[in-house]
């Protein structure tokens, strides 16, 4: 007869898996991961609330033209910020699940992908009429460097 799992083991298997066999430091990492996950989840929930409230306000209360590009920039900025936070949170949870098999903490590939998303977000919200060419050149260089880094990481991982 299989052991009956308690509520915590059923609801959060990525947290409780192999707890007794973990070293003190691995337990510390897992607890920190849980705290970060909860904090980011709370941040995402608050951001979603403000996103919906701001979109409603922008579309129906304060704007005269719902097709104004600045409105789309503001909405995309908020959406991408939430997506970046969710991807970061997902990477923490995935790391807890993979901890026993692969070891380590956050994988560099995930950090590079999140950085690419952040730079793309920056490109989307740039004010075209107030654009400094050197600023654009710096962002372009950053995205090229991040893309090359991601390509190298994927290439090294496939060998």
CSV table of C-alpha atoms in Angstrom, one decimal:
chain,number,residue,atom,x,y,z
A,1,UNK,CA,0.0,0.0,0.0
A,2,UNK,CA,1.6,3.3,-1.0
A,3,UNK,CA,2.3,6.0,1.6
A,4,UNK,CA,-0.3,8.7,1.9
A,5,UNK,CA,1.1,12.1,1.2
A,6,UNK,CA,0.4,15.0,3.4
A,7,UNK,CA,-1.2,18.2,2.0
A,8,UNK,CA,2.1,20.0,1.5
A,9,UNK,CA,3.6,17.1,-0.4
A,10,UNK,CA,0.6,16.9,-2.7
A,11,UNK,CA,0.3,20.6,-3.4
A,12,UNK,CA,3.9,21.5,-3.6
A,13,UNK,CA,6.0,18.5,-4.8
A,14,UNK,CA,8.8,20.7,-6.2
A,15,UNK,CA,9.4,22.0,-2.7
A,16,UNK,CA,9.1,18.9,-0.6
A,17,UNK,CA,10.8,16.4,-3.0
A,18,UNK,CA,13.8,14.8,-1.3
A,19,UNK,CA,13.8,17.3,1.5
A,20,UNK,CA,15.3,14.9,4.0
A,21,UNK,CA,18.2,14.1,1.7
A,22,UNK,CA,19.1,17.7,0.9
A,23,UNK,CA,22.2,19.4,2.5
A,24,UNK,CA,21.7,22.4,4.7
A,25,UNK,CA,22.7,24.7,1.9
A,26,UNK,CA,20.3,23.1,-0.6
A,27,UNK,CA,17.5,23.5,1.9
A,28,UNK,CA,18.6,27.2,2.3
A,29,UNK,CA,18.5,27.6,-1.5
A,30,UNK,CA,15.0,26.0,-1.7
A,31,UNK,CA,13.6,28.2,1.1
A,32,UNK,CA,15.0,31.3,-0.6
A,33,UNK,CA,13.5,30.1,-3.9
A,34,UNK,CA,10.1,29.7,-2.3
A,35,UNK,CA,10.3,33.2,-0.8
A,36,UNK,CA,11.4,34.7,-4.1
A,37,UNK,CA,8.6,32.8,-6.0
A,38,UNK,CA,6.0,34.1,-3.6
A,39,UNK,CA,7.3,37.6,-3.7
A,40,UNK,CA,7.4,37.7,-7.5
A,41,UNK,CA,3.9,36.0,-7.7
A,42,UNK,CA,2.5,38.7,-5.5
A,43,UNK,CA,4.2,41.3,-7.7
A,44,UNK,CA,2.7,39.8,-10.8
A,45,UNK,CA,-0.8,39.8,-9.2
A,46,UNK,CA,-0.5,43.4,-8.3
A,47,UNK,CA,0.9,44.3,-11.7
A,48,UNK,CA,-2.0,42.5,-13.4
A,49,UNK,CA,-4.5,44.4,-11.3
A,50,UNK,CA,-2.8,47.7,-12.2
A,51,UNK,CA,-2.5,46.6,-15.9
A,52,UNK,CA,-6.2,46.0,-16.2
A,53,UNK,CA,-7.1,49.2,-14.3
A,54,UNK,CA,-4.7,51.3,-16.4
A,55,UNK,CA,-5.8,49.7,-19.7
A,56,UNK,CA,-9.4,50.4,-18.8
A,57,UNK,CA,-8.6,54.0,-17.8
A,58,UNK,CA,-6.5,54.6,-20.9
A,59,UNK,CA,-9.0,53.2,-23.3
A,60,UNK,CA,-12.3,54.5,-21.9
A,61,UNK,CA,-11.6,57.4,-19.6
A,62,UNK,CA,-8.5,59.5,-20.4
A,63,UNK,CA,-7.8,59.0,-24.1
A,64,UNK,CA,-9.4,60.7,-27.0
A,65,UNK,CA,-7.8,58.4,-29.6
A,66,UNK,CA,-7.7,54.7,-28.8
A,67,UNK,CA,-5.2,54.1,-31.7
A,68,UNK,CA,-2.6,56.5,-30.5
A,69,UNK,CA,0.8,54.8,-30.6
A,70,UNK,CA,1.7,56.1,-27.1
A,71,UNK,CA,-1.3,54.2,-25.7
A,72,UNK,CA,0.0,51.0,-27.3
A,73,UNK,CA,3.5,51.7,-26.0
A,74,UNK,CA,2.2,52.1,-22.5
A,75,UNK,CA,0.1,48.9,-22.7
A,76,UNK,CA,3.0,46.9,-24.2
A,77,UNK,CA,5.3,48.2,-21.6
A,78,UNK,CA,3.0,47.0,-18.8
A,79,UNK,CA,2.4,43.6,-20.5
A,80,UNK,CA,6.1,43.0,-21.2
A,81,UNK,CA,7.0,43.9,-17.6
A,82,UNK,CA,4.5,41.3,-16.3
A,83,UNK,CA,5.8,38.7,-18.8
A,84,UNK,CA,9.4,39.3,-17.7
A,85,UNK,CA,8.4,38.9,-14.1
A,86,UNK,CA,6.5,35.7,-14.9
A,87,UNK,CA,9.4,34.2,-16.9
A,88,UNK,CA,11.8,35.0,-14.0
A,89,UNK,CA,9.4,33.3,-11.6
A,90,UNK,CA,9.0,30.4,-13.9
A,91,UNK,CA,12.8,30.0,-14.1
A,92,UNK,CA,13.0,29.9,-10.3
A,93,UNK,CA,10.3,27.2,-10.0
A,94,UNK,CA,11.9,25.2,-12.9
A,95,UNK,CA,15.2,25.3,-11.1
A,96,UNK,CA,13.6,23.9,-7.9
A,97,UNK,CA,12.1,21.1,-10.0
A,98,UNK,CA,15.4,20.3,-11.8
A,99,UNK,CA,17.6,20.8,-8.7
A,100,UNK,CA,18.0,17.1,-8.0
A,101,UNK,CA,18.8,16.1,-11.6
A,102,UNK,CA,21.0,19.0,-12.7
A,103,UNK,CA,22.2,20.9,-9.6
A,104,UNK,CA,23.0,24.5,-9.5
A,105,UNK,CA,20.7,27.4,-9.3
A,106,UNK,CA,19.5,29.8,-12.1
A,107,UNK,CA,20.8,28.8,-15.5
A,108,UNK,CA,22.7,31.4,-17.5
A,109,UNK,CA,20.5,30.8,-20.6
A,110,UNK,CA,17.4,31.8,-18.7
A,111,UNK,CA,19.0,35.0,-17.5
A,112,UNK,CA,20.1,35.9,-21.0
A,113,UNK,CA,16.6,35.3,-22.3
A,114,UNK,CA,15.1,37.5,-19.6
A,115,UNK,CA,17.7,40.2,-20.5
A,116,UNK,CA,16.7,40.0,-24.2
A,117,UNK,CA,13.1,40.4,-23.2
A,118,UNK,CA,14.0,43.5,-21.1
A,119,UNK,CA,16.0,45.1,-24.0
A,120,UNK,CA,13.1,44.3,-26.4
A,121,UNK,CA,10.7,46.0,-24.0
A,122,UNK,CA,13.0,49.0,-23.9
A,123,UNK,CA,12.9,49.2,-27.7
A,124,UNK,CA,9.1,49.0,-27.7
A,125,UNK,CA,8.7,51.9,-25.4
A,126,UNK,CA,11.3,54.3,-26.8
A,127,UNK,CA,10.1,57.8,-27.6
A,128,UNK,CA,11.0,58.1,-31.2
A,129,UNK,CA,10.8,61.9,-31.2
A,130,UNK,CA,13.2,62.1,-28.2
A,131,UNK,CA,15.7,59.5,-29.5
A,132,UNK,CA,19.4,59.9,-28.9
A,133,UNK,CA,21.3,58.0,-31.7
A,134,UNK,CA,24.0,56.9,-29.2
A,135,UNK,CA,21.4,55.5,-26.9
A,136,UNK,CA,19.9,53.5,-29.8
A,137,UNK,CA,23.4,52.3,-30.8
A,138,UNK,CA,24.0,51.1,-27.2
A,139,UNK,CA,20.7,49.2,-27.1
A,140,UNK,CA,21.5,47.7,-30.5
A,141,UNK,CA,24.9,46.6,-29.3
A,142,UNK,CA,23.4,45.1,-26.2
A,143,UNK,CA,20.8,43.1,-28.1
A,144,UNK,CA,23.5,41.8,-30.5
A,145,UNK,CA,25.7,40.8,-27.6
A,146,UNK,CA,22.9,39.1,-25.8
A,147,UNK,CA,21.8,37.3,-29.0
A,148,UNK,CA,25.4,36.2,-29.7
A,149,UNK,CA,25.7,35.0,-26.0
A,150,UNK,CA,22.4,33.1,-26.3
A,151,UNK,CA,23.5,31.5,-29.6
A,152,UNK,CA,26.8,30.4,-28.0
A,153,UNK,CA,25.1,29.0,-25.0
A,154,UNK,CA,22.7,27.0,-27.1
A,155,UNK,CA,25.5,25.8,-29.4
A,156,UNK,CA,27.7,24.8,-26.4
A,157,UNK,CA,24.7,23.0,-24.8
A,158,UNK,CA,24.0,20.9,-28.0
A,159,UNK,CA,27.5,19.6,-28.2
